Each structure stands twice: as C-alpha cells, then as structure tokens.
C-alpha cells in the first residue's frame, strides 16, 4: 500500500551513526522535548495569531539557541495535534526548522497499529523525523513496517518499554515467564534490533525507559545492550540527571536524556528575556548531561 | 493544561445511549471503516486534485449512501495523516460530514501516552469523534483524561485488548497471575467502565477485540459484561460475520462489527458504477450483521 522506501540519501543522516558521531565529538547526550502550550508562550510573541502559528513562531525563535547546545529535539505531536490540521502543519514546520539547523528530530508520536496501518504511519512520520516512538502491545508485525523502512533509510524507532508515569507498573510489572512484561518487551527490542547494529555498537531499534524509574536502568541496559535508551521524565516529572549514569556505556553512549518543560517553559509568559532564559536553561542542561557522561 | 470539558450538549449525542437506541430501533450493529488509499479511489473522481482532497471528496460522495445502512463509521486516521496536515484536515472534514448526516464517528486513532499528553489528545480527538481507540500499555493514568472527559461529554473509549493481527499473541498471550495479558487488560477495562454504565447496561469504556480471534469472544464477553466490543478484521483480514455471534447479548447489543476495505474498496478504480457498488456492499454488510443479531 505505502510506497516503497528509497535508500538513505546524503541529506538524511543515519540516525544512530550520526548520534554516536556527535556525542563522541563532545556533544551532550541530551534532547530537548517540545510540548508547546499556548498559555506558556511569551506573551509578546505574535499575540494575535492563532495558537498553531504562535507555536511555530516560538520554535523558529528558540531552535537556533537550543540546537547550539543539544544534538536532538523531541517534539511531542499531541501538543501540536491539539490544534488540528493547523497544529499538524506546525509540527511539520518545527521538524523542518530543526533539521535545517542540523539537529536530529525524534518524533514523539507513540503510534502503534496493525501492519497496513503501520505502513501508513511509518511513511508519514519518517518523512519528518529521524526517529519515532512506538507502542509494543500489537507485537512484531505492527513494528515491522517501521523497522524495515528504518533500516532502508537509517531511521530510528524507540519502543515504549518502561514509561515514566506513575501507572506504568500496572501492566508493565505483571510477572510473566520472561520476567515482568516490560522485561519481555525489552527482550523483544533487543531481538528486533539485532540486524541494524552499527559500527558504534548501537541499533536503530531503541527503547523508551522512564528516567523516573532510575533504579531499573542498569537492568534494562544489560537486557538491551545494543539499544539506545531514551529517558524522559527529568524536571517536571521529578527525575534528576545525576541518577541516570547506569544507562550509559563507558564512552558516554547508549542513552539520551530528555527534558521538556524545564527548558522551553522555564520563564513566565510576561518575561521580556525569555530567549536568554531558554538558552541558559538549555546550556545548563547540556552541561549537566555532559558531566554525567564523563563521570 | 487542556481546557476543562464542558458537559454534553444537545448537538453531541451520548455515544453508548445513542448506539443502543439505534440498534434497538432496528439498525445493524455494523460500522464501516474508512482506510482511504488514493490508488483505490475511483479514477474519475477529482483526478488532478492532491490525494488529501480526493480522499475528502470521496467520503463526501459515499457517506450519504453508507450512513443510510450503518449507524457508525470508523475513520482510521493513519490513512489521512499519511498526507500530512492536508490529510489531517481531510480527516476532520470526513468526521464532520458523517456527523452532519447523523452518523456516529469512532475515531480509530490508537493514541496512548502519559497524563499531560493524553489530555491534549483527548481534547483534540473528542472534538471530532464520538469515540476513539486507545492503547492500554501505560495504565490507568494514561486513560484517565479520556475517561474523565468522556464521562463529562458522553464520549466513548475503546481500549485495545486483543488486536486482529497475527502477532497479537506475542505479548497479549503472555501468562500472568490474572490470566493472559489481554485478560488482565480486559479486567481493567471492566473496572474503568464501572462508573459510566448506562440504562441499557453498557459503559462508555469499550474494548477492541479482533474478529479474527472469534473463538475468544465468549470469554471476553464474560470478562467485560458492560463493555461494547469493537470487532475489526472482517473481510480483508479473513474473519467472517457469522462467527461473531458470541459477542452480542440477547437483545443484539454489546458488539460492533466493522468492515473497511470490503466496502469502500469493493470496486476497481476504473468502474463507472462505484457509488452503486459501495452502497450495495454496505447494504449487504448491514443485512448480514442484522441477521446475526436476530439469531
């Protein structure tokens, strides 16, 4: 149904190789999440424009500063979709702005559906992002369109393994013959990624592991030795960077720490110096993550 | 973060009450799924327009005929999103066209994310649809924004319990102390729905159960006595209507059989009589489901 993926081209970086190259060159394993809320935008920024246009303008204004400090961003599509088709366009524009700045884009789209539907999602979301987040509940054939297309184009997939929310334990901790459900999903992530391990030892198939469950990181690191671990939950959700060392390998690779509201909503809507505050917050976050990686 | 839901208004029907009323008045418990593929549209329909515009025009042309025969449609948003913001707008337009025709809309959006993100998704998707499909993996607090807003507005939520695809068994059949994982999710669906059971005995919290696993329907019917079961997988995926009787109660309520490609892609793109073929297919599907309900 969906058109066949072409192979990767020069304008489209190979997600995991590029990530490792940047981090080995001294950039932090830090990702700024974008969860835009109109009520938290600078009051002076296009105050009369519709919400979706204000969101696009905000990202255009802040991304040059943010991408100076971190190698990747993670726009959460829900906060764009909230404004319908116009919001969806703002998502696409935000992705394009970031990629023009040389920044990697992790589309936080949490999609997951049966094969033919997954083909349609994969086609769309890999057009705008270098990697996406995905649900595991439907099993291999629901992930296959992303993994196949990802392998052809050098695009990454982060499968939800252990989510950062309080109710995560309800199903994810159910005991099964392979350990907890989230352990069984972690084992599947390791298996799904076997064919796309790059020269740095990491696969195009990664996992989302909530930073709020820091005590579990060492276990997941062992279960998925070749998976990039995407760690949301720092800041507003209560996790702190210095608890996350176990997710990294000795080179400082293998994990990406994300922070969202703590960076892009670090100012009051009336603050005149919002740009400077965001850049300072991004710089401080980057420095904190770099310090952890080199510990 | 998201604005508070207002209470239900007259223009917005209460999903489960309306569904029961229509079926008790003699309409079939049948839903036509919309998975639009541009290559399967009538060749003569706006041939030079962009794909998203052709999709919207196709639905505008066929929905009057389809909604004469079935009380609800299920647009699958992936096949709209595939065309970006323009496709997203076509999804919104298709939902609006159906609702203007008095048809209930089940948005097949398979969303699922942590609380604040789920708030944004719930706000958006309940604006366009009378019910939505949702992932269970993140647990109660990820569903709560949909259930709370749904209770206030009379909107339904169908949680993925047993999906229709071949790999469904990988995680969903893992044994846990509460039965298989999908049984544990079914028990949670029953609990989540307890507060919104209507006078016909059904809750605003339903479940997706693949029609391709027909032998499991009686068990799920027992585990979730107050849940509407949405049964995809008839037609292209291999299930047939006459195997699905166990999902219904004695009044012919409690389940919705969906068919997609078998209705909206039942003609060759070059066929001149595509409208008549679609209406015939919808009528035949409705009659088949009605016969099953009255058995």
XYZ file of C-alpha atoms in Angstrom:
590
model
C 0.000 0.000 0.000
C 2.507 2.588 1.123
C 5.184 3.485 -1.378
C 8.478 1.617 -1.042
C 11.182 3.391 0.923
C 14.068 4.658 -1.148
C 17.507 4.131 0.366
C 19.073 6.768 2.582
C 20.326 9.892 0.833
C 23.016 12.357 1.777
C 20.554 14.931 3.116
C 19.132 12.376 5.518
C 21.598 11.332 8.238
C 21.747 7.750 9.552
C 20.185 8.247 12.967
C 22.344 6.113 15.263
C 25.650 6.669 13.449
C 25.097 10.407 13.473
C 24.108 10.365 17.139
C 27.230 8.467 18.178
C 29.462 10.644 15.997
C 28.116 13.811 17.583
C 28.389 12.544 21.139
C 31.901 11.146 20.569
C 32.804 14.617 19.231
C 31.859 16.122 22.564
C 28.183 16.973 22.318
C 25.888 16.002 25.199
C 23.544 13.000 25.078
C 20.758 15.478 25.766
C 17.440 16.006 23.986
C 15.111 18.959 24.448
C 11.460 17.965 24.312
C 8.895 20.308 22.788
C 5.457 20.113 24.468
C 4.137 23.548 23.445
C 1.294 25.060 25.478
C -0.058 28.385 24.154
C -0.625 29.670 27.691
C 3.109 29.207 28.395
C 4.375 31.076 25.330
C 5.935 34.547 25.644
C 3.040 36.993 25.853
C 4.643 39.325 23.301
C 5.138 36.641 20.654
C 2.569 37.072 17.851
C -0.137 37.615 20.477
C -2.992 37.890 17.991
C -2.033 34.902 15.810
C -3.857 31.535 16.133
C -2.255 29.068 18.610
C -0.706 26.865 15.924
C 1.020 29.857 14.295
C 2.297 31.088 17.675
C 3.737 27.632 18.360
C 5.529 27.510 15.007
C 6.878 31.039 15.544
C 8.080 30.169 19.053
C 10.029 27.167 17.808
C 11.507 29.125 14.946
C 12.680 31.695 17.506
C 14.177 29.265 20.025
C 15.545 26.381 17.945
C 18.756 28.170 16.848
C 19.669 28.652 20.531
C 18.572 25.180 21.634
C 20.363 23.354 18.824
C 23.605 25.135 19.724
C 23.561 23.116 22.941
C 21.908 19.774 22.227
C 22.142 17.438 19.209
C 18.471 16.412 19.099
C 14.961 17.600 19.863
C 11.830 15.581 20.623
C 8.603 17.326 19.556
C 5.546 15.696 21.137
C 2.957 15.649 18.374
C -0.027 15.603 20.787
C 0.604 19.241 21.719
C 0.515 20.168 18.024
C -2.406 17.889 17.032
C -4.397 19.573 19.771
C -4.815 22.408 17.242
C -5.984 20.160 14.422
C -4.659 20.387 10.886
C -3.033 23.777 11.575
C -1.244 22.296 14.561
C -0.179 19.328 12.467
C 1.360 21.728 9.973
C 3.190 23.485 12.827
C 4.627 20.082 13.811
C 5.907 19.505 10.289
C 7.357 23.018 10.189
C 9.050 22.618 13.570
C 10.650 19.355 12.411
C 11.830 21.015 9.202
C 13.271 24.027 11.056
C 15.248 21.756 13.383
C 16.584 19.600 10.585
C 17.665 22.661 8.604
C 19.696 23.600 11.676
C 21.403 20.195 11.531
C 19.520 18.926 14.574
C 18.245 15.341 14.800
C 14.480 15.042 15.328
C 12.870 12.341 17.462
C 9.145 12.468 16.671
C 7.338 11.618 19.904
C 4.313 10.194 18.120
C 3.693 6.989 20.176
C 1.974 5.281 17.242
C 1.183 1.559 17.115
C -1.305 -0.284 14.905
C -1.639 -3.345 12.668
C 0.551 -3.868 9.594
C -1.177 -1.939 6.802
C -1.940 0.967 9.142
C 1.605 0.940 10.490
C 2.875 1.242 6.891
C 0.944 4.488 6.519
C 2.228 5.860 9.846
C 5.823 4.882 9.034
C 5.692 6.541 5.634
C 4.392 9.778 7.118
C 6.414 10.034 10.306
C 9.802 9.062 8.873
C 9.328 11.853 6.315
C 9.503 14.455 9.076
C 11.602 12.870 11.828
C 14.850 10.904 12.140
C 13.319 8.578 14.727
C 9.911 7.949 16.311
C 8.397 6.485 19.487
C 6.176 3.385 19.166
C 3.837 1.134 21.192
C 4.711 -2.568 21.610
C 1.294 -4.058 22.509
C 0.483 -5.371 18.999
C 3.782 -7.226 18.562
C 6.293 -7.740 15.755
C 4.155 -7.286 12.681
C 2.996 -3.876 13.916
C 6.626 -2.734 14.328
C 7.935 -4.357 11.141
C 6.942 -1.519 8.752
C 8.912 0.936 10.911
C 11.910 -1.368 11.306
C 12.038 -2.275 7.608
C 11.668 1.310 6.434
C 14.020 2.451 9.200
C 16.717 0.009 8.076
C 16.406 1.245 4.467
C 16.508 4.935 5.397
C 18.680 4.941 8.548
C 15.752 5.976 10.763
C 15.361 5.018 14.409
C 12.465 3.511 16.384
C 12.132 3.833 20.170
C 9.722 1.233 21.534
C 7.919 2.030 24.800
C 9.357 -0.416 27.355
C 9.038 1.288 30.749
C 7.086 4.525 30.679
C 7.717 7.420 33.058
C 4.195 7.754 34.517
C 3.009 6.549 37.944
C 0.601 3.926 36.474
C 3.376 2.390 34.368
C 3.619 -0.528 36.800
C 0.002 -1.715 36.340
C 0.647 -3.789 33.233
C 4.387 -3.330 32.720
C 5.191 -5.043 36.049
C 2.904 -8.051 35.563
C 5.026 -11.152 36.082
C 5.376 -13.390 33.016
C 7.596 -16.425 32.321
C 10.151 -13.995 30.769
C 10.227 -11.660 33.768
C 7.958 -8.638 34.071
C 6.023 -7.650 30.952
C 8.433 -4.743 30.411
C 11.348 -7.211 30.582
C 9.694 -9.339 27.902
C 9.248 -6.229 25.750
C 12.898 -5.302 26.397
C 13.992 -8.754 25.187
C 11.908 -8.254 22.040
C 13.524 -4.839 21.468
C 16.947 -6.497 21.684
C 15.883 -9.125 19.149
C 14.221 -6.637 16.765
C 17.405 -4.550 16.708
C 19.873 -7.340 16.007
C 20.159 -6.656 12.250
C 20.789 -2.915 12.455
C 23.672 -2.632 14.943
C 26.096 -0.009 13.640
C 29.885 0.283 13.973
C 29.490 2.015 17.341
C 27.563 -0.997 18.707
C 24.082 0.520 18.665
C 20.978 -0.483 16.758
C 18.266 1.523 15.019
C 15.803 -0.071 17.451
C 15.908 1.691 20.814
C 13.687 1.810 23.883
C 11.853 4.406 25.916
C 12.680 3.921 29.610
C 11.308 6.453 32.074
C 14.034 8.347 33.961
C 11.607 8.268 36.888
C 12.474 4.555 37.311
C 16.224 5.184 37.641
C 16.817 2.107 39.773
C 15.812 -0.070 36.818
C 18.237 1.414 34.301
C 21.133 -0.964 34.914
C 18.844 -3.948 34.341
C 17.460 -2.557 31.090
C 20.992 -1.600 29.945
C 22.015 -5.281 30.328
C 18.865 -6.661 28.687
C 19.209 -4.359 25.654
C 22.989 -3.934 25.218
C 22.683 -2.517 21.679
C 19.646 -0.278 22.193
C 19.691 3.482 22.626
C 17.647 4.228 25.729
C 15.508 7.367 25.508
C 14.974 8.632 29.060
C 12.063 11.056 29.550
C 10.925 12.322 32.942
C 13.659 14.762 34.038
C 12.361 18.012 35.506
C 8.589 18.407 35.795
C 8.114 14.646 36.294
C 10.652 14.545 39.102
C 13.706 12.637 37.829
C 17.156 14.203 38.002
C 20.071 13.834 35.615
C 22.624 12.619 38.166
C 20.639 9.414 38.840
C 20.885 8.230 35.235
C 24.524 7.181 34.885
C 23.729 3.450 34.657
C 22.073 3.948 31.265
C 25.376 4.939 29.590
C 28.313 2.873 28.375
C 31.939 3.754 29.197
C 32.154 6.037 26.145
C 29.112 8.047 27.224
C 26.966 6.473 24.503
C 23.760 4.444 24.686
C 21.313 6.807 26.371
C 19.598 10.102 25.644
C 18.309 12.217 28.500
C 15.320 14.352 27.607
C 13.944 17.409 29.320
C 10.947 19.385 28.098
C 9.056 21.907 30.214
C 12.180 22.656 32.299
C 13.759 24.220 29.205
C 11.029 25.579 26.953
C 8.719 26.718 29.766
C 11.397 27.975 32.173
C 10.107 31.565 32.052
C 6.918 33.406 32.970
C 4.827 34.406 29.924
C 5.448 38.070 30.766
C 9.271 37.802 30.957
C 10.973 40.022 28.392
C 14.167 37.965 28.407
C 12.604 34.587 27.535
C 15.079 33.831 24.738
C 18.049 34.249 27.019
C 16.406 32.200 29.755
C 15.721 29.316 27.370
C 19.264 29.379 26.046
C 20.659 29.438 29.585
C 18.427 26.518 30.586
C 19.463 24.516 27.513
C 23.137 25.257 28.184
C 22.837 24.250 31.840
C 21.019 21.025 30.925
C 23.649 20.197 28.298
C 26.468 20.810 30.792
C 24.801 18.634 33.405
C 24.391 15.745 30.960
C 27.973 16.137 29.683
C 29.289 15.989 33.238
C 27.343 12.771 33.842
C 28.644 11.177 30.633
C 32.261 11.857 31.537
C 31.959 10.567 35.089
C -3.248 22.097 30.898
C -6.017 21.261 28.464
C -9.209 23.220 28.859
C -11.876 21.653 31.037
C -14.555 19.684 29.220
C -17.968 21.288 29.148
C -20.875 18.949 29.753
C -22.622 17.217 26.878
C -24.833 19.397 24.705
C -27.825 18.543 22.552
C -25.834 18.549 19.317
C -23.460 15.937 20.718
C -25.130 12.557 21.280
C -24.236 10.349 24.258
C -22.260 7.639 22.478
C -23.469 4.430 24.140
C -27.065 5.532 24.734
C -27.389 6.612 21.131
C -25.796 3.401 19.886
C -28.196 1.215 21.884
C -31.204 3.314 20.882
C -30.362 2.987 17.204
C -29.730 -0.747 17.340
C -32.868 -1.392 19.406
C -34.763 0.580 16.734
C -33.623 -1.926 14.138
C -30.344 -0.623 12.783
C -27.436 -3.065 12.421
C -24.530 -3.202 14.890
C -22.297 -2.559 11.903
C -19.547 0.003 11.379
C -17.909 0.888 8.082
C -14.187 1.577 8.426
C -12.529 4.227 6.262
C -8.905 3.376 5.339
C -8.594 5.547 2.219
C -5.884 4.682 -0.296
C -5.555 7.111 -3.241
C -4.729 4.276 -5.634
C -8.067 2.631 -4.765
C -10.229 5.726 -5.364
C -12.461 5.994 -8.449
C -10.222 7.098 -11.303
C -12.698 9.726 -12.439
C -13.011 11.396 -9.026
C -11.134 14.729 -8.989
C -8.209 13.029 -10.760
C -5.941 16.076 -10.729
C -6.556 17.109 -7.117
C -3.983 16.324 -4.375
C -4.537 12.978 -2.554
C -5.976 14.565 0.604
C -8.583 16.495 -1.417
C -9.523 13.369 -3.386
C -9.994 11.481 -0.101
C -12.263 14.180 1.333
C -14.281 14.315 -1.917
C -14.640 10.520 -1.969
C -16.012 10.444 1.559
C -18.374 13.303 0.839
C -19.658 11.319 -2.144
C -20.109 7.969 -0.381
C -21.114 8.858 3.185
C -24.778 9.613 2.390
C -25.150 6.083 0.949
C -23.116 4.382 3.703
C -24.885 6.123 6.567
C -28.260 5.023 5.174
C -27.219 1.471 6.064
C -24.970 1.655 9.152
C -25.181 3.802 12.311
C -21.444 4.462 12.679
C -18.223 4.860 10.726
C -14.629 4.327 11.843
C -12.116 6.520 10.005
C -8.544 5.290 10.521
C -6.509 8.463 10.973
C -3.242 6.882 9.784
C -4.517 6.820 6.199
C -5.261 10.545 6.440
C -2.111 11.541 8.375
C -0.116 9.874 5.633
C -0.790 13.084 3.677
C 0.364 15.399 6.460
C -1.564 18.470 7.552
C -3.764 18.349 4.431
C -4.639 14.753 5.195
C -5.344 15.682 8.803
C -7.786 18.311 7.586
C -9.460 15.695 5.362
C -9.895 13.526 8.494
C -11.582 16.394 10.327
C -13.808 17.101 7.318
C -14.762 13.427 6.956
C -15.740 13.280 10.636
C -17.804 16.464 10.261
C -19.555 15.202 7.113
C -20.531 11.966 8.851
C -21.800 13.717 11.964
C -23.868 16.142 9.890
C -25.514 13.042 8.409
C -26.392 11.904 11.938
C -23.788 9.134 11.877
C -21.709 8.248 14.954
C -17.939 8.531 14.438
C -15.417 6.194 16.039
C -12.007 7.805 15.519
C -9.536 4.974 15.027
C -6.607 6.957 16.382
C -4.936 4.318 18.653
C -3.399 7.000 20.863
C -1.815 6.326 24.244
C 0.613 8.469 26.244
C 1.258 9.812 29.750
C -1.241 12.053 31.533
C -0.487 15.574 30.310
C -0.021 14.334 26.742
C -3.195 12.250 26.958
C -5.076 15.418 27.977
C -4.035 17.068 24.723
C -5.016 14.030 22.647
C -8.379 13.702 24.417
C -9.219 17.360 23.884
C -8.462 17.117 20.170
C -9.920 13.749 19.302
C -13.182 14.067 21.215
C -13.795 17.311 19.315
C -14.094 15.372 16.054
C -15.270 11.898 17.049
C -17.898 10.348 19.345
C -15.439 7.657 20.467
C -11.773 6.776 19.988
C -9.449 3.751 20.131
C -6.674 3.743 22.775
C -3.578 1.782 23.865
C -3.506 0.219 27.355
C 0.267 -0.244 27.900
C 0.750 2.871 30.078
C -2.056 2.034 32.506
C -4.827 3.961 34.268
C -3.391 7.454 34.429
C -2.864 7.461 30.646
C -6.521 6.554 30.073
C -7.944 8.810 32.782
C -8.057 12.023 30.693
C -10.133 10.201 28.060
C -12.418 8.542 30.612
C -12.958 11.739 32.605
C -13.627 13.881 29.542
C -15.665 11.044 28.025
C -17.883 10.842 31.117
C -18.477 14.616 31.004
C -19.253 14.708 27.278
C -20.808 11.269 26.681
C -17.875 10.117 24.532
C -16.643 6.531 24.247
C -13.193 4.945 24.576
C -12.306 1.569 23.049
C -9.179 0.145 24.666
C -7.084 -2.288 22.620
C -7.469 -5.657 24.364
C -6.977 -8.322 21.674
C -5.862 -6.934 18.337
C -6.729 -8.544 14.992
C -3.187 -9.023 13.642
C -1.189 -12.294 13.516
C 1.466 -11.062 16.033
C -1.201 -10.119 18.578
C -0.354 -13.233 20.592
C 3.301 -12.294 21.250
C 2.627 -10.082 24.251
C -1.147 -10.321 24.615
C -0.960 -14.082 25.319
C 1.835 -13.899 27.896
C 0.604 -15.697 31.023
C 0.262 -13.507 34.122
C -1.302 -14.167 37.546
C -4.560 -12.645 36.168
C -4.662 -14.856 33.072
C -3.131 -13.822 29.767
C -2.014 -10.181 29.483
C -5.101 -9.453 27.337
C -7.294 -10.944 30.073
C -5.679 -8.617 32.615
C -6.320 -5.671 30.283
C -9.922 -6.861 29.831
C -10.380 -6.896 33.616
C -9.032 -3.352 33.773
C -11.447 -2.256 31.025
C -14.315 -3.693 33.076
C -13.135 -1.757 36.148
C -12.506 1.509 34.264
C -16.041 1.368 32.859
C -17.877 0.732 36.096
C -18.945 4.365 36.658
C -20.372 5.021 33.197
C -22.782 2.111 32.669
C -25.943 3.471 31.009
C -29.571 2.364 31.280
C -29.015 -0.236 28.553
C -26.270 -1.868 30.617
C -23.276 -0.637 28.643
C -20.384 1.606 29.633
C -18.539 4.391 27.837
C -15.389 2.248 28.164
C -15.331 -0.458 25.499
C -12.730 -2.802 24.079
C -11.214 -3.608 20.706
C -11.263 -7.372 20.175
C -10.106 -8.703 16.802
C -12.841 -10.576 14.914
C -10.004 -12.800 13.689
C -9.927 -14.392 17.176
C -13.617 -15.371 17.124
C -13.111 -18.347 19.451
C -12.147 -15.910 22.224
C -15.236 -13.700 22.013
C -17.366 -15.582 24.542
C -14.596 -15.310 27.128
C -14.132 -11.573 26.580
C -17.938 -11.053 26.633
C -17.984 -12.635 30.122
C -14.938 -10.736 31.396
C -16.314 -7.362 30.241
C -20.110 -7.705 30.627
C -20.721 -3.935 30.324
C -18.241 -3.121 27.543
C -19.075 -2.552 23.909
C -16.756 -4.795 21.908
C -15.471 -3.273 18.673
C -14.641 -6.147 16.325
C -12.328 -5.293 13.400
C -10.936 -7.869 10.985
C -13.927 -8.874 8.838
C -13.209 -9.099 5.121
C -9.611 -8.410 4.024
C -8.222 -9.771 7.314
C -10.144 -13.021 6.978
C -12.860 -13.024 9.659
C -16.492 -13.542 8.726
C -19.611 -12.065 10.291
C -21.348 -15.370 11.070
C -18.609 -16.394 13.541
C -19.177 -13.386 15.790
C -22.485 -14.153 17.494
C -20.909 -14.762 20.907
C -20.018 -11.074 21.220
C -23.691 -9.987 21.352
C -26.227 -10.089 24.159
C -29.756 -11.439 23.702
C -31.001 -8.005 22.542
C -28.360 -7.806 19.788
C -26.423 -5.174 21.756
C -22.851 -5.184 23.060
C -20.755 -5.543 19.923
C -19.979 -3.598 16.762
C -18.744 -5.429 13.691
C -16.518 -3.341 11.461
C -15.600 -3.832 7.836
C -13.390 -1.476 5.837
C -11.812 -2.370 2.509
C -14.613 -4.831 1.694
C -16.994 -1.870 1.462
C -15.071 1.220 0.418
C -12.645 -0.589 -1.894
C -15.092 -3.109 -3.367
C -14.717 -1.755 -6.925
C -11.924 -1.402 -9.467
C -10.663 2.192 -9.819
C -11.931 2.224 -13.420
C -15.500 1.103 -12.575
C -18.077 3.715 -13.593
C -20.671 2.414 -11.120
C -18.545 2.705 -7.964
C -21.214 4.558 -5.964
C -23.802 1.852 -6.557
C -21.279 -0.890 -5.743
C -20.360 0.747 -2.437
C -23.987 1.190 -1.479
C -24.736 -2.438 -2.404
C -21.764 -3.634 -0.334
C -22.822 -1.519 2.657
C -26.397 -2.774 2.392
C -25.271 -6.403 2.150
C -22.937 -5.982 5.147
C -25.728 -4.343 7.184
C -28.139 -7.155 6.315
C -25.584 -9.812 7.267
C -24.965 -8.178 10.658
C -28.709 -7.706 11.286
C -29.326 -11.377 10.553
C -26.628 -12.346 13.050
C -28.072 -10.052 15.749
C -31.536 -11.537 15.452
C -30.345 -15.136 15.523
